[in-house]
């Protein structure tokens, strides 16, 4: 099993550009999450999904959009990139009611907006 | 007030030292308490998990929860340079979709 994969690993965007961060999982987990991590600030939840077709906002959703058409994929869309969106983005999954209610994280996407 | 407070450090210790990492939380409804370890340029991975109060031991690691004081601790015995990482505490309540993470404490273990 590949677990949680994220692409790209690193990207530089110009202000105003748009891009999609890809997240794919092969563990058949219902719950999926997008976080951003800024230095010394921990993980901030952007959006989450409890299953295909169902998404909801997290703590910091402004400037982002998501969709969940399949169990496997949960892409994150940035429409108008701003310097404040420079961060490391992590996708995570979680099985509902699973032992430890563990979240499984992908390797992250580093985004630099200039 | 943040729901989970964690000192970001950094914390530097010599090899073999006992390390104590701590968090406080504000919501008494939280029942699940986790510690994640994150190596540089990697995603976090679960290290320890406890439900409600008490201790849990796994090798050199011990997780402790004191619900009366809303205090979460992780102890690392005989620390090794390979333990150098960022440690994030996390919590959520029963049935909750969202996990609340602390800021993470950067730990350096010097050989």
Short mmCIF file of C-alpha atoms in Angstrom, two decimals:
data_model
loop_
_atom_site.label_atom_id
_atom_site.label_comp_id
_atom_site.label_asym_id
_atom_site.label_seq_id
_atom_site.Cartn_x
_atom_site.Cartn_y
_atom_site.Cartn_z
CA UNK A 1 0.00 0.00 0.00
CA UNK A 2 1.25 3.47 -0.89
CA UNK A 3 -0.79 5.05 1.92
CA UNK A 4 -1.31 8.78 1.34
CA UNK A 5 0.41 10.36 -1.63
CA UNK A 6 0.64 14.07 -2.40
CA UNK A 7 1.75 15.89 -5.51
CA UNK A 8 3.62 18.06 -6.21
CA UNK A 9 6.31 17.95 -3.52
CA UNK A 10 7.28 21.57 -4.09
CA UNK A 11 5.86 24.44 -6.11
CA UNK A 12 6.56 28.13 -6.61
CA UNK A 13 3.56 30.25 -7.58
CA UNK A 14 3.27 33.87 -8.56
CA UNK A 15 0.68 36.02 -6.83
CA UNK A 16 -2.71 35.54 -8.46
CA UNK A 17 -1.93 32.18 -10.03
CA UNK A 18 -4.00 29.12 -9.26
CA UNK A 19 -3.11 25.50 -8.66
CA UNK A 20 -4.45 22.21 -7.37
CA UNK A 21 -2.71 20.16 -4.71
CA UNK A 22 -3.41 16.50 -5.24
CA UNK A 23 -4.02 13.94 -2.49
CA UNK A 24 -4.72 10.26 -3.08
CA UNK A 25 -5.11 7.41 -0.60
CA UNK A 26 -5.39 3.67 -1.07
CA UNK A 27 -6.47 2.73 2.45
CA UNK A 28 -10.23 3.12 1.83
CA UNK A 29 -10.53 5.60 4.69
CA UNK A 30 -13.68 7.69 4.79
CA UNK A 31 -12.26 10.73 6.54
CA UNK A 32 -9.79 12.99 4.76
CA UNK A 33 -8.25 16.29 5.84
CA UNK A 34 -6.18 19.17 4.52
CA UNK A 35 -3.88 21.02 6.90
CA UNK A 36 -1.39 23.79 6.52
CA UNK A 37 1.65 24.00 8.75
CA UNK A 38 3.48 27.26 9.33
CA UNK A 39 6.70 27.40 11.40
CA UNK A 40 5.96 27.18 15.12
CA UNK A 41 2.21 27.25 14.52
CA UNK A 42 1.23 23.61 14.46
CA UNK A 43 -1.34 22.21 12.06
CA UNK A 44 -4.30 24.32 10.98
CA UNK A 45 -7.28 22.50 9.48
CA UNK A 46 -8.34 23.93 6.10
CA UNK A 47 -11.08 21.54 4.95
CA UNK A 48 -12.18 18.04 5.75
CA UNK A 49 -14.42 15.36 4.29
CA UNK A 50 -16.26 12.50 5.95
CA UNK A 51 -16.95 10.70 2.69
CA UNK A 52 -17.36 11.07 -1.06
CA UNK A 53 -19.55 14.05 -1.86
CA UNK A 54 -19.33 15.55 1.65
CA UNK A 55 -16.93 18.33 2.59
CA UNK A 56 -16.84 20.97 5.30
CA UNK A 57 -14.77 23.96 6.32
CA UNK A 58 -12.09 23.80 8.93
CA UNK A 59 -10.36 26.55 10.84
CA UNK A 60 -8.76 28.43 7.91
CA UNK A 61 -10.77 27.79 4.69
CA UNK A 62 -10.54 31.23 3.08
CA UNK A 63 -8.75 31.17 -0.26
CA UNK A 64 -9.16 27.42 -0.73
CA UNK A 65 -11.69 25.01 -2.19
CA UNK A 66 -12.02 21.24 -2.14
CA UNK A 67 -14.01 18.49 -3.76
CA UNK A 68 -14.45 14.80 -2.95
CA UNK A 69 -15.90 12.86 -5.86
CA UNK A 70 -14.29 9.55 -4.87
CA UNK A 71 -13.13 7.91 -1.64
CA UNK A 72 -9.54 7.96 -2.89
CA UNK A 73 -9.04 11.57 -3.99
CA UNK A 74 -9.32 14.87 -2.12
CA UNK A 75 -7.78 17.72 -4.14
CA UNK A 76 -7.22 21.18 -2.67
CA UNK A 77 -7.63 24.17 -4.99
CA UNK A 78 -5.99 27.58 -4.59
CA UNK A 79 -7.71 30.05 -6.91
CA UNK A 80 -5.81 33.31 -6.41
CA UNK A 81 -2.50 32.60 -4.71
CA UNK A 82 -1.38 35.11 -2.08
CA UNK A 83 1.93 35.31 -0.13
CA UNK A 84 -0.01 34.40 3.03
CA UNK A 85 -0.60 30.96 1.50
CA UNK A 86 3.11 30.17 1.57
CA UNK A 87 3.18 27.09 3.77
CA UNK A 88 3.57 23.34 3.91
CA UNK A 89 0.33 21.51 3.12
CA UNK A 90 -0.45 18.08 4.49
CA UNK A 91 -3.23 15.74 3.50
CA UNK A 92 -4.34 13.15 6.05
CA UNK A 93 -6.82 10.30 6.30
CA UNK A 94 -8.52 8.57 9.19
CA UNK A 95 -10.64 5.44 9.47
CA UNK A 96 -13.89 6.13 11.36
CA UNK A 97 -13.78 4.52 14.79
CA UNK A 98 -10.44 2.91 14.05
CA UNK A 99 -8.01 2.04 16.82
CA UNK A 100 -6.40 5.16 18.24
CA UNK A 101 -8.44 7.16 15.76
CA UNK A 102 -5.11 7.75 14.10
CA UNK A 103 -4.59 10.18 11.30
CA UNK A 104 -2.27 9.06 8.52
CA UNK A 105 -0.39 11.89 6.87
CA UNK A 106 1.06 12.31 3.43
CA UNK A 107 4.61 13.63 2.87
CA UNK A 108 3.45 17.21 2.30
CA UNK A 109 3.56 19.83 -0.45
CA UNK A 110 5.78 22.88 0.06
CA UNK A 111 4.27 25.95 -1.55
CA UNK A 112 6.02 29.28 -2.02
CA UNK A 113 4.00 32.23 -3.30
CA UNK A 114 6.03 35.15 -4.60
CA UNK B 1 -7.32 30.92 24.65
CA UNK B 2 -6.09 28.17 22.35
CA UNK B 3 -7.72 24.78 22.83
CA UNK B 4 -4.32 23.10 23.06
CA UNK B 5 -1.22 24.91 24.29
CA UNK B 6 2.28 23.55 23.66
CA UNK B 7 5.64 25.22 24.12
CA UNK B 8 7.37 25.20 20.70
CA UNK B 9 10.85 25.02 22.24
CA UNK B 10 13.39 24.24 20.94
CA UNK B 11 14.45 21.79 23.62
CA UNK B 12 18.05 20.55 23.53
CA UNK B 13 19.22 17.62 25.69
CA UNK B 14 22.27 15.34 25.81
CA UNK B 15 22.00 11.74 24.69
CA UNK B 16 20.68 9.50 27.45
CA UNK B 17 18.67 12.23 29.17
CA UNK B 18 15.03 11.86 30.20
CA UNK B 19 12.87 14.18 28.14
CA UNK B 20 9.54 15.59 29.31
CA UNK B 21 7.21 17.16 26.75
CA UNK B 22 3.96 18.76 27.87
CA UNK B 23 0.67 20.23 26.67
CA UNK B 24 -2.37 21.72 28.31
CA UNK B 25 -5.89 21.72 26.91
CA UNK B 26 -9.02 23.67 27.71
CA UNK B 27 -12.00 21.48 26.69
CA UNK B 28 -12.98 18.89 29.30
CA UNK B 29 -14.92 16.99 26.60
CA UNK B 30 -11.69 15.82 24.98
CA UNK B 31 -11.24 12.09 25.51
CA UNK B 32 -8.58 10.99 23.00
CA UNK B 33 -5.02 12.18 23.43
CA UNK B 34 -2.28 11.54 20.92
CA UNK B 35 1.37 12.32 20.41
CA UNK B 36 2.65 12.59 16.86
CA UNK B 37 6.32 12.67 15.88
CA UNK B 38 7.41 14.66 12.84
CA UNK B 39 10.87 14.38 11.36
CA UNK B 40 12.21 17.26 9.29
CA UNK B 41 10.49 17.57 5.90
CA UNK B 42 8.16 14.63 6.64
CA UNK B 43 4.52 14.26 7.60
CA UNK B 44 3.56 13.60 11.24
CA UNK B 45 3.15 10.00 12.35
CA UNK B 46 1.38 8.65 15.42
CA UNK B 47 3.72 7.82 18.28
CA UNK B 48 1.42 7.24 21.25
CA UNK B 49 -2.28 7.36 22.01
CA UNK B 50 -4.29 7.25 25.24
CA UNK B 51 -7.98 7.31 25.95
CA UNK B 52 -9.18 9.36 28.94
CA UNK B 53 -6.82 9.51 31.93
CA UNK B 54 -3.85 7.39 32.84
CA UNK B 55 -0.50 6.24 31.59
CA UNK B 56 0.57 4.25 28.58
CA UNK B 57 4.04 2.89 28.03
CA UNK B 58 5.70 1.77 24.81
CA UNK B 59 9.39 0.99 25.08
CA UNK B 60 11.24 4.18 25.99
CA UNK B 61 8.10 6.29 25.63
CA UNK B 62 5.42 6.97 28.24
CA UNK B 63 2.30 9.04 27.60
CA UNK B 64 0.43 10.45 30.57
CA UNK B 65 -2.92 12.24 30.80
CA UNK B 66 -4.18 14.08 33.88
CA UNK B 67 -7.76 15.12 33.11
CA UNK B 68 -8.19 16.87 36.47
CA UNK B 69 -5.54 19.41 35.49
CA UNK B 70 -6.04 19.08 31.71
CA UNK B 71 -2.38 18.18 31.29
CA UNK B 72 -0.80 15.86 28.71
CA UNK B 73 2.76 14.61 28.97
CA UNK B 74 5.20 12.52 26.94
CA UNK B 75 8.31 11.13 28.59
CA UNK B 76 11.25 9.77 26.63
CA UNK B 77 13.79 7.71 28.56
CA UNK B 78 17.38 7.18 27.44
CA UNK B 79 16.92 9.71 24.64
CA UNK B 80 18.77 9.07 21.39
CA UNK B 81 19.89 11.39 18.57
CA UNK B 82 17.29 9.60 16.41
CA UNK B 83 14.60 11.04 18.71
CA UNK B 84 15.41 14.51 17.36
CA UNK B 85 12.14 15.65 15.81
CA UNK B 86 9.10 17.82 16.41
CA UNK B 87 6.55 16.31 18.79
CA UNK B 88 2.93 17.38 18.44
CA UNK B 89 0.27 16.68 21.03
CA UNK B 90 -3.26 16.26 19.73
CA UNK B 91 -6.72 15.64 21.08
CA UNK B 92 -10.39 15.32 20.18
CA UNK B 93 -13.64 14.28 21.82
CA UNK B 94 -15.48 11.02 21.27
CA UNK B 95 -17.07 10.95 17.84
CA UNK B 96 -15.32 14.14 16.79
CA UNK B 97 -14.27 14.54 13.18
CA UNK B 98 -11.66 17.15 13.91
CA UNK B 99 -8.42 16.71 15.81
CA UNK B 100 -6.88 19.71 17.56
CA UNK B 101 -3.08 19.87 17.39
CA UNK B 102 -0.62 21.69 19.58
CA UNK B 103 2.04 23.89 18.01
CA UNK B 104 4.68 21.14 18.34
CA UNK B 105 7.90 21.10 20.37
CA UNK B 106 11.21 20.81 18.51
CA UNK B 107 13.53 18.39 20.30
CA UNK B 108 17.26 18.06 19.68
CA UNK B 109 19.16 15.17 21.27
CA UNK B 110 22.92 15.73 21.09
CA UNK B 111 25.31 12.79 20.83
#
